[in-house]
Short mmCIF file of C-alpha atoms in Angstrom, two decimals:
data_model
loop_
_atom_site.label_atom_id
_atom_site.label_comp_id
_atom_site.label_asym_id
_atom_site.label_seq_id
_atom_site.Cartn_x
_atom_site.Cartn_y
_atom_site.Cartn_z
CA MET A 1 129.85 83.01 86.41
CA MET A 2 126.78 84.79 87.53
CA SER A 3 126.35 85.60 90.89
CA ALA A 4 122.76 83.56 92.96
CA VAL A 5 120.10 84.97 93.56
CA HIS A 6 118.38 84.71 96.72
CA PHE A 7 115.71 86.24 96.34
CA GLY A 8 113.26 87.13 99.77
CA VAL A 9 110.04 87.99 101.82
CA ALA A 10 110.77 90.90 104.95
CA THR A 11 109.00 91.47 108.17
CA ALA A 12 109.55 94.10 111.65
CA ASP A 13 109.24 93.52 114.55
CA HIS A 14 106.95 97.05 115.52
CA GLN A 15 105.84 95.99 112.95
CA CYS A 16 104.60 92.88 113.15
CA GLU A 17 104.93 91.72 115.82
CA ALA A 18 101.80 92.10 118.91
CA PHE A 19 102.00 95.08 121.14
CA ASP A 20 102.70 93.32 125.00
CA PRO A 21 103.14 96.16 127.35
CA ARG A 22 105.79 94.70 129.52
CA TYR A 23 108.02 95.32 126.29
CA PRO A 24 107.02 99.00 125.31
CA ASP A 25 110.10 101.13 122.77
CA ILE A 26 110.82 103.89 121.35
CA ARG A 27 107.96 103.41 119.16
CA ASP A 28 105.17 102.75 120.82
CA GLU A 29 106.07 105.76 123.09
CA TRP A 30 106.22 108.17 120.06
CA GLU A 31 103.09 106.81 118.59
CA LYS A 32 101.61 106.74 122.38
CA LEU A 33 102.74 111.25 122.51
CA ALA A 34 102.33 111.05 118.68
CA GLY A 35 98.32 110.95 118.53
CA GLN A 36 99.11 108.14 115.29
CA THR A 37 97.96 104.75 114.58
CA PRO A 38 99.12 101.96 117.08
CA ARG A 39 100.69 99.01 116.12
CA GLY A 40 98.26 97.42 118.25
CA GLN A 41 97.75 94.01 117.52
CA ALA A 42 99.56 94.37 113.61
CA THR A 43 100.34 91.17 112.16
CA ASP A 44 101.03 88.85 115.40
CA PHE A 45 104.13 87.60 113.90
CA TRP A 46 105.17 86.26 116.91
CA ASN A 47 102.02 83.77 116.97
CA ARG A 48 101.33 83.11 113.83
CA TYR A 49 105.38 83.32 112.30
CA GLN A 50 105.18 79.59 111.09
CA GLU A 51 101.90 80.73 108.94
CA ASP A 52 103.71 83.70 107.50
CA VAL A 53 107.26 81.08 106.68
CA ARG A 54 106.05 78.45 104.89
CA LEU A 55 103.68 81.87 103.41
CA ALA A 56 107.72 82.47 102.17
CA ALA A 57 108.00 79.17 101.39
CA GLY A 58 105.33 78.46 98.69
CA LEU A 59 106.78 81.96 96.87
CA GLY A 60 109.24 80.04 96.20
CA CYS A 61 111.87 81.88 98.51
CA THR A 62 115.50 81.39 99.85
CA MET A 63 115.46 84.62 102.06
CA PHE A 64 113.50 84.87 104.88
CA ARG A 65 114.42 88.67 107.03
CA ILE A 66 113.52 89.21 110.28
CA SER A 67 114.07 92.27 113.10
CA LEU A 68 114.65 91.34 116.71
CA SER A 69 112.31 93.31 119.16
CA TRP A 70 115.75 94.40 121.03
CA ALA A 71 112.94 96.09 124.21
CA ARG A 72 111.94 92.37 124.64
CA ILE A 73 115.41 90.67 124.90
CA GLU A 74 117.38 93.86 127.20
CA PRO A 75 113.59 95.14 129.02
CA GLU A 76 116.54 96.69 131.55
CA PRO A 77 120.26 97.46 130.87
CA GLY A 78 122.56 94.93 131.06
CA VAL A 79 118.75 92.09 131.57
CA PHE A 80 118.12 89.52 128.97
CA ASN A 81 115.29 88.28 128.13
CA GLN A 82 115.89 84.30 127.36
CA GLU A 83 112.19 83.46 126.96
CA ALA A 84 112.48 86.03 124.27
CA LEU A 85 115.64 84.96 122.36
CA ASP A 86 114.44 80.98 123.24
CA HIS A 87 111.50 82.82 120.67
CA TYR A 88 113.76 84.26 118.14
CA ARG A 89 115.81 80.81 118.01
CA ASP A 90 112.31 78.98 116.58
CA VAL A 91 111.57 81.41 114.68
CA VAL A 92 114.93 81.52 113.28
CA ARG A 93 115.26 77.43 112.39
CA ALA A 94 111.70 77.36 111.28
CA ILE A 95 113.02 80.01 108.80
CA LYS A 96 116.28 77.75 108.27
CA GLU A 97 113.13 74.12 108.59
CA ALA A 98 111.14 75.34 105.63
CA GLY A 99 114.23 75.47 103.33
CA MET A 100 115.19 79.47 103.57
CA GLU A 101 118.58 81.83 104.31
CA PRO A 102 117.37 83.71 107.95
CA MET A 103 118.26 87.59 107.81
CA VAL A 104 118.29 88.71 111.08
CA THR A 105 117.88 92.86 112.12
CA LEU A 106 119.31 93.35 115.20
CA MET A 107 117.45 97.29 115.33
CA HIS A 108 114.74 98.55 113.19
CA TYR A 109 114.15 101.56 114.03
CA VAL A 110 113.51 100.14 117.69
CA TRP A 111 114.70 100.75 120.32
CA PRO A 112 114.39 99.68 124.32
CA LEU A 113 113.73 102.85 125.99
CA HIS A 114 116.06 102.92 128.31
CA ILE A 115 118.19 102.99 126.15
CA ASP A 116 119.95 107.08 124.12
CA LEU A 117 121.38 106.94 120.41
CA LEU A 118 123.13 109.98 121.16
CA ASP A 119 125.33 109.06 124.70
CA GLU A 120 128.57 107.93 123.94
CA ARG A 121 127.50 104.74 125.50
CA PHE A 122 125.26 103.64 123.17
CA PRO A 123 128.22 101.30 120.29
CA ARG A 124 129.24 99.90 123.89
CA ARG A 125 125.74 99.37 124.98
CA PHE A 126 125.12 97.79 121.26
CA HIS A 127 127.63 95.26 122.16
CA ALA A 128 127.04 94.21 124.33
CA TYR A 129 123.36 93.09 122.81
CA ALA A 130 124.70 91.95 119.77
CA GLU A 131 127.86 89.76 121.74
CA LYS A 132 124.01 88.49 123.42
CA VAL A 133 122.32 87.30 119.68
CA ALA A 134 125.55 86.14 118.85
CA LYS A 135 125.66 83.79 121.62
CA GLU A 136 122.24 82.55 120.87
CA LEU A 137 121.52 82.39 117.55
CA GLY A 138 124.38 83.02 116.20
CA ARG A 139 125.07 79.30 115.09
CA ASP A 140 121.71 79.54 112.91
CA VAL A 141 122.15 82.91 110.97
CA ARG A 142 124.49 83.66 108.70
CA TRP A 143 123.09 87.51 107.67
CA TRP A 144 122.75 90.08 109.50
CA ILE A 145 121.64 93.55 109.45
CA THR A 146 123.68 95.86 112.60
CA ILE A 147 121.12 98.71 112.37
CA ASN A 148 118.11 99.09 109.25
CA GLU A 149 118.16 102.63 107.53
CA PRO A 150 120.46 103.92 109.71
CA THR A 151 119.85 107.40 107.11
CA GLU A 152 116.59 108.13 108.44
CA LEU A 153 117.42 107.73 111.70
CA VAL A 154 118.57 111.37 111.15
CA PHE A 155 115.19 113.07 111.21
CA GLY A 156 115.33 112.06 115.25
CA PHE A 157 116.89 114.91 115.65
CA LEU A 158 116.25 117.16 112.25
CA LYS A 159 113.27 118.60 111.19
CA PRO A 160 113.00 120.35 108.23
CA TRP A 161 110.92 124.28 108.72
CA TRP A 162 107.75 122.40 105.94
CA GLN A 163 107.80 119.88 109.10
CA HIS A 164 105.83 120.76 111.99
CA ALA A 165 106.84 117.93 113.34
CA TYR A 166 110.49 115.78 113.94
CA ARG A 167 109.50 112.85 111.22
CA MET A 168 109.99 109.93 113.91
CA PRO A 169 112.21 109.40 117.82
CA PRO A 170 112.81 110.68 119.55
CA GLY A 171 113.07 114.35 118.22
CA LEU A 172 114.40 117.09 120.17
CA SER A 173 112.97 120.14 122.11
CA ALA A 174 111.01 122.21 120.34
CA ASP A 175 114.42 125.11 121.26
CA ALA A 176 116.61 123.26 119.67
CA THR A 177 118.54 125.79 117.11
CA SER A 178 119.61 124.27 113.39
CA HIS A 179 123.23 124.57 114.75
CA GLU A 180 122.20 121.73 117.54
CA GLN A 181 120.06 120.02 115.27
CA MET A 182 123.33 119.64 113.51
CA GLU A 183 125.39 118.63 116.39
CA SER A 184 123.33 116.02 116.94
CA CYS A 185 123.15 114.46 113.59
CA ALA A 186 127.04 114.45 113.99
CA ARG A 187 126.98 112.48 117.00
CA LEU A 188 125.02 109.90 115.90
CA MET A 189 126.37 109.27 112.48
CA ARG A 190 129.76 108.64 114.31
CA ASN A 191 127.81 107.03 116.48
CA LEU A 192 126.06 104.57 114.11
CA PHE A 193 128.95 104.22 112.23
CA ARG A 194 131.00 102.98 116.20
CA ALA A 195 127.65 100.84 116.38
CA ASN A 196 128.48 99.13 113.43
CA ARG A 197 131.90 98.52 114.03
CA GLU A 198 130.57 96.88 117.45
CA ALA A 199 127.90 94.85 115.79
CA ARG A 200 130.16 93.34 113.09
CA ARG A 201 133.48 92.35 114.95
CA VAL A 202 130.84 90.14 117.81
CA LEU A 203 129.47 88.52 115.12
CA LYS A 204 133.03 87.57 112.93
CA GLU A 205 133.76 86.08 116.66
CA HIS A 206 131.40 84.16 116.57
CA ASP A 207 131.01 82.94 113.00
CA GLU A 208 134.66 84.33 110.79
CA ASP A 209 131.82 83.53 107.63
CA ALA A 210 129.27 85.66 109.22
CA MET A 211 127.74 88.17 106.30
CA VAL A 212 127.29 91.62 108.66
CA GLY A 213 125.77 94.96 106.75
CA ALA A 214 123.39 97.52 106.57
CA ASN A 215 120.84 98.73 104.29
CA PRO A 216 120.55 102.99 104.44
CA LEU A 217 117.18 104.44 102.55
CA ILE A 218 118.30 104.93 99.05
CA LEU A 219 116.85 107.95 96.86
CA GLY A 220 116.05 106.63 93.20
CA ILE A 221 117.46 111.24 92.39
CA PRO A 222 118.87 112.02 89.38
CA THR A 223 123.43 111.73 88.65
CA TRP A 224 123.70 114.58 88.74
CA ILE A 225 122.69 115.93 92.09
CA GLN A 226 123.55 113.10 93.65
CA ASN A 227 126.97 113.67 92.68
CA LEU A 228 126.90 116.69 94.06
CA MET A 229 125.18 115.99 97.55
CA ASP A 230 128.78 113.53 98.70
CA TYR A 231 130.40 115.71 96.80
CA ARG A 232 128.99 118.30 99.12
CA ALA A 233 129.63 115.99 101.94
CA ILE A 234 132.48 114.75 101.35
CA GLY A 235 133.74 118.24 101.58
CA ILE A 236 132.88 118.48 105.42
CA SER A 237 136.01 118.55 106.77
CA SER A 238 134.85 119.63 110.89
CA LEU A 239 132.15 119.18 113.20
CA GLU A 240 132.67 123.29 113.13
CA HIS A 241 132.13 123.50 109.38
CA LEU A 242 129.20 120.58 109.45
CA ALA A 243 127.27 122.37 111.57
CA SER A 244 128.45 126.14 110.30
CA HIS A 245 127.41 124.62 106.34
CA GLY A 246 123.26 123.98 108.69
CA HIS A 247 123.34 127.23 109.53
CA SER A 248 123.87 127.92 106.47
CA VAL A 249 120.98 126.12 105.55
CA ALA A 250 118.81 127.34 108.24
CA ARG A 251 119.48 130.99 106.80
CA ARG A 252 117.91 130.33 103.49
CA THR A 253 114.78 129.35 105.57
CA ALA A 254 112.92 132.27 106.25
CA ALA A 255 112.70 133.46 102.42
CA LYS A 256 112.10 130.20 101.42
CA LYS A 257 109.40 129.70 103.07
CA ALA A 258 107.60 132.85 102.03
CA LEU A 259 108.10 131.70 99.03
CA HIS A 260 106.53 129.04 99.38
CA SER A 261 103.64 130.39 98.50
CA LEU A 262 104.87 131.33 95.37
CA LEU A 263 106.95 128.39 93.92
CA GLY A 264 105.08 124.96 95.72
CA PRO A 265 107.89 122.55 96.35
CA ILE A 266 110.89 124.66 94.98
CA PRO A 267 111.89 125.90 98.43
CA ARG A 268 111.69 122.90 100.49
CA ILE A 269 113.55 120.65 97.59
CA LEU A 270 116.48 123.97 97.15
CA SER A 271 116.92 123.59 101.68
CA PHE A 272 117.48 119.95 102.01
CA LEU A 273 119.05 118.67 98.69
CA PRO A 274 121.97 120.94 99.50
CA THR A 275 122.16 119.56 103.18
CA VAL A 276 124.82 116.91 103.19
CA LEU A 277 122.00 114.69 105.48
CA ALA A 278 120.35 114.18 101.14
CA ALA A 279 123.49 112.48 100.21
CA ASP A 280 124.32 108.82 100.38
CA TRP A 281 126.97 109.28 103.72
CA TRP A 282 126.96 105.77 105.09
CA ASN A 283 128.74 104.56 101.96
CA LEU A 284 130.73 106.70 101.60
CA GLY A 285 131.46 106.71 104.91
CA LEU A 286 131.91 103.23 105.04
CA ALA A 287 133.14 103.56 101.39
CA GLY A 288 135.98 105.83 103.21
CA LYS A 289 135.86 109.03 101.73
CA LEU A 290 134.25 110.51 104.86
CA ALA A 291 135.66 113.41 107.79
CA HIS A 292 136.72 110.39 110.10
CA PHE A 293 135.03 112.84 112.98
CA ILE A 294 131.36 111.37 111.47
CA CYS A 295 133.45 107.43 110.04
CA PRO A 296 136.33 107.28 112.46
CA ALA A 297 138.46 105.52 110.88
CA ASP A 298 138.26 102.32 112.56
CA CYS A 299 134.74 101.63 111.66
CA VAL A 300 136.02 102.08 107.19
CA HIS A 301 135.32 99.20 105.20
CA GLN A 302 133.71 97.29 108.22
CA MET A 303 131.22 95.55 106.28
CA ASP A 304 131.03 92.26 104.63
CA PHE A 305 128.13 93.31 101.98
CA VAL A 306 126.74 96.56 100.04
CA GLY A 307 122.87 96.84 102.10
CA PHE A 308 120.12 98.99 100.60
CA ASP A 309 116.51 100.38 100.35
CA TYR A 310 115.50 100.72 97.56
CA TYR A 311 111.35 102.07 96.50
CA TRP A 312 111.57 105.19 94.72
CA GLY A 313 112.54 107.17 91.73
CA ILE A 314 113.08 109.67 89.43
CA ARG A 315 113.95 109.98 85.50
CA PRO A 316 117.13 112.57 85.07
CA TYR A 317 115.14 115.31 83.78
CA HIS A 318 111.31 115.27 85.48
CA LEU A 319 113.12 117.39 88.15
CA GLN A 320 109.68 118.67 89.14
CA ALA A 321 109.18 115.16 90.02
CA ILE A 322 111.66 114.87 93.31
CA HIS A 323 108.69 117.17 95.87
CA ARG A 324 106.60 113.78 95.13
CA LEU A 325 109.84 111.54 97.13
CA LEU A 326 110.12 114.03 100.39
CA ASP A 327 106.43 113.40 100.36
CA ALA A 328 107.37 109.72 99.51
CA GLY A 329 108.85 110.01 103.42
CA MET A 330 106.40 111.89 105.04
CA GLY A 331 104.36 108.52 103.92
CA ARG A 332 102.73 109.51 100.80
CA PHE A 333 103.93 106.34 99.28
CA ASP A 334 100.25 106.05 96.41
CA LEU A 335 101.57 109.23 94.63
CA ALA A 336 105.62 107.59 94.80
CA PRO A 337 107.62 108.30 91.54
CA VAL A 338 108.28 104.93 90.55
CA TRP A 339 111.01 104.06 87.96
CA CYS A 340 113.25 100.60 88.35
CA GLY A 341 116.10 102.69 86.42
CA ALA A 342 117.44 104.10 89.64
CA LEU A 343 117.61 100.90 90.80
CA GLU A 344 120.17 99.70 88.10
CA ARG A 345 122.31 103.14 88.39
CA MET A 346 122.83 102.20 91.72
CA LEU A 347 123.71 98.38 91.16
CA LYS A 348 126.26 99.71 89.01
CA ARG A 349 127.16 102.53 91.51
CA TYR A 350 128.03 100.53 94.69
CA GLN A 351 130.04 98.01 92.25
CA LYS A 352 132.15 100.68 91.39
CA LEU A 353 132.46 101.72 95.11
CA PHE A 354 132.99 98.52 96.26
CA PRO A 355 134.27 96.02 93.87
CA HIS A 356 134.87 92.67 96.18
CA LEU A 357 131.04 93.09 97.74
CA PRO A 358 128.53 91.52 97.05
CA LEU A 359 125.12 93.67 96.67
CA VAL A 360 122.20 92.95 98.84
CA ILE A 361 119.12 94.66 97.70
CA VAL A 362 117.49 94.35 101.83
CA GLU A 363 114.06 96.51 101.12
CA ASN A 364 112.08 97.07 97.50
CA GLY A 365 108.25 97.07 96.48
CA SER A 366 105.73 99.22 96.91
CA VAL A 367 102.13 100.16 98.51
CA VAL A 368 98.71 98.67 95.56
CA THR A 369 99.48 101.46 94.05
CA ALA A 370 102.16 103.74 93.54
CA ASP A 371 102.32 106.95 90.44
CA GLY A 372 99.05 104.78 89.10
CA VAL A 373 101.69 101.72 88.38
CA SER A 374 100.14 98.41 90.19
CA ARG A 375 102.39 96.63 92.65
CA ALA A 376 102.55 93.48 90.72
CA LEU A 377 103.70 95.59 87.53
CA TYR A 378 106.54 97.24 89.79
CA LEU A 379 107.65 93.68 90.96
CA GLU A 380 108.39 93.03 87.16
CA GLN A 381 109.62 96.19 86.60
CA HIS A 382 112.64 96.72 89.14
CA ILE A 383 113.36 92.76 90.01
CA GLN A 384 113.59 92.66 85.31
CA VAL A 385 116.42 95.20 86.39
CA VAL A 386 117.80 92.77 88.68
CA GLU A 387 117.97 89.67 86.08
CA GLN A 388 119.74 91.74 83.49
CA ALA A 389 122.74 93.39 86.13
CA VAL A 390 123.20 89.91 87.14
CA ALA A 391 123.72 88.33 83.45
CA LYS A 392 126.36 91.65 82.61
CA GLY A 393 128.23 90.34 86.00
CA VAL A 394 127.21 92.15 88.83
CA ASP A 395 127.57 89.95 92.11
CA VAL A 396 123.41 90.45 93.12
CA ALA A 397 123.65 87.69 96.36
CA ALA A 398 119.86 88.87 97.49
CA TYR A 399 116.59 91.01 96.75
CA VAL A 400 113.95 90.80 98.97
CA CYS A 401 110.68 92.22 99.09
CA TRP A 402 109.41 94.80 101.07
CA SER A 403 106.88 92.41 102.84
CA ILE A 404 105.28 89.13 103.12
CA THR A 405 101.99 90.50 104.54
CA THR A 406 100.52 93.92 105.36
CA ASN A 407 102.52 95.44 108.62
CA ARG A 408 102.32 98.35 110.34
CA GLU A 409 103.66 101.81 108.26
CA TRP A 410 105.66 103.97 111.82
CA GLY A 411 101.82 105.30 113.17
CA LEU A 412 99.87 105.44 109.81
CA PRO A 413 96.20 105.06 109.39
CA ALA A 414 95.95 101.12 107.51
CA GLY A 415 94.97 101.12 103.81
CA PRO A 416 95.73 100.84 100.36
CA GLY A 417 98.27 103.96 100.61
CA THR A 418 100.11 102.16 103.51
CA ASP A 419 100.36 98.93 102.80
CA PHE A 420 102.86 97.09 100.94
CA GLY A 421 102.41 93.29 101.76
CA LEU A 422 102.26 90.38 99.23
CA TYR A 423 99.39 88.91 101.46
CA HIS A 424 97.03 91.74 102.74
CA VAL A 425 95.72 91.60 106.61
CA ASP A 426 92.81 93.49 107.38
CA LEU A 427 94.61 94.65 111.04
CA ASP A 428 91.35 96.99 111.36
CA ASN A 429 88.54 94.71 111.37
CA ASP A 430 89.45 90.87 110.28
CA PRO A 431 90.55 89.51 113.94
CA GLU A 432 91.44 86.79 112.47
CA LEU A 433 93.68 88.52 110.96
CA ARG A 434 93.52 86.21 107.94
CA ARG A 435 96.82 86.54 104.99
CA GLN A 436 94.40 86.63 101.45
CA PRO A 437 96.25 86.62 98.17
CA THR A 438 97.18 89.94 96.61
CA PRO A 439 97.80 89.49 92.00
CA ALA A 440 101.26 90.51 93.47
CA ALA A 441 102.46 87.71 95.70
CA GLU A 442 101.52 84.96 92.42
CA THR A 443 103.44 87.46 90.81
CA TYR A 444 106.49 87.06 92.49
CA ARG A 445 105.90 83.75 92.73
CA ARG A 446 106.59 83.18 89.14
CA LEU A 447 109.06 85.79 89.11
CA ILE A 448 111.35 83.44 91.20
CA ALA A 449 110.40 81.03 89.61
CA ALA A 450 111.41 81.56 86.10
CA SER A 451 115.02 82.80 87.49
CA PRO A 452 117.80 81.36 85.89
CA THR A 453 119.38 83.74 88.63
CA ARG A 454 117.96 82.77 91.76
CA ALA A 455 119.34 80.80 94.35
CA ALA A 456 118.65 76.40 95.20
CA ARG A 457 117.43 76.15 99.35
CA PRO A 458 119.37 74.68 101.03
CA THR A 459 119.57 71.10 100.95
CA SER A 460 119.42 70.33 104.60
CA PRO A 461 119.00 72.56 107.96
CA GLY A 462 121.53 73.63 107.90
CA ARG A 463 124.15 76.64 106.56
CA ALA A 464 124.07 77.12 102.25
CA ALA A 465 126.06 77.82 101.16
CA ARG A 466 127.39 81.65 99.85
CA PRO A 467 125.58 82.17 96.80
CA GLY A 468 127.50 82.51 93.43
#
């Protein structure tokens, strides 16, 4: 029997909710210090969520992903904002009343200013936050994301030589050595695994049927390269080994910098790909394949589904396009290589790695045009891959398109090259923030309606059954 797939859309708190000076998060401070584009009003989802929920329902969606602003919910250590929790309960119930399953993310790239991800107390702090959320929302939410794209958070502590600054907060001091950067990454990875474990435990305590996971961002690189990187990651045996590995990469940096002007992107590709951070380390850890100093034994298998984000990829023998994958990580989405075949490979990979768990494509989508491919065509190609995989017996529980509307793309200027929205919003010039359908919205509606695998809407505002 084929699994039933929830087709959905998504938002995120920092990218869609208007800035409130009472509750700044780490990214608000980062954007200000780095001179990046602030979120401002964003799409004002805080006040206009009902409109966006209606738009999603009109597309035929049966899932709507949101994230919670931890900074709003816990503005001071141990002090919880009931008004914010009540608001998010209203959002969740609006989603359910519209016939969709809410998927709720606890931490989507941002956290309160009083939180330190490297602090050994971070997992306990995350536990307390998750426990409060579970008490308030647990009865209405089944699908949870603990930490959005944990694999990307390392770039707040690691600065490759070709970048002039850290890609995201919090950043280390300007004179941090490669050894210190790798050591910080190891501490972060361990803390993220522990925080995921703590959040899952408390969510399952409140609802044993809760489906809890995370969504690492996966690059579509050739299988042989992925296998090589994963093999190297699995071979890391100690913190000293990891740090010395980072140091050996750094020793080669000077030569590669000198060659950069002659060989273009090749030196930075050779600098990044050999590192453990280029591996699929989150899922390798949860599968029990990493050393326990990175993923402790009691953190293994702490998941109810295999979630991942996929946007861009290259064909097996088009290695010259790898540099465009790295550029996409820096916000050059319009040139990012589009290849749906990598999504097919990932679905097969995770079915083999976690044979008893459903798969969830937590994020997939495109800017207006990437690699010469329109967003509408992008969706057609990738959803066809999902349909074919399900027909072959792959248990895909959900496909969530990023995103329902234009949003603030992490400090980047608004424009076609940073706009992932099915509904366009002119963030800078339209004071009414009108939602205007793009051609891709109609394409997505048509694809959902025609899908032989789509999940049925819940028959009541209550919880829907597990698809399949």
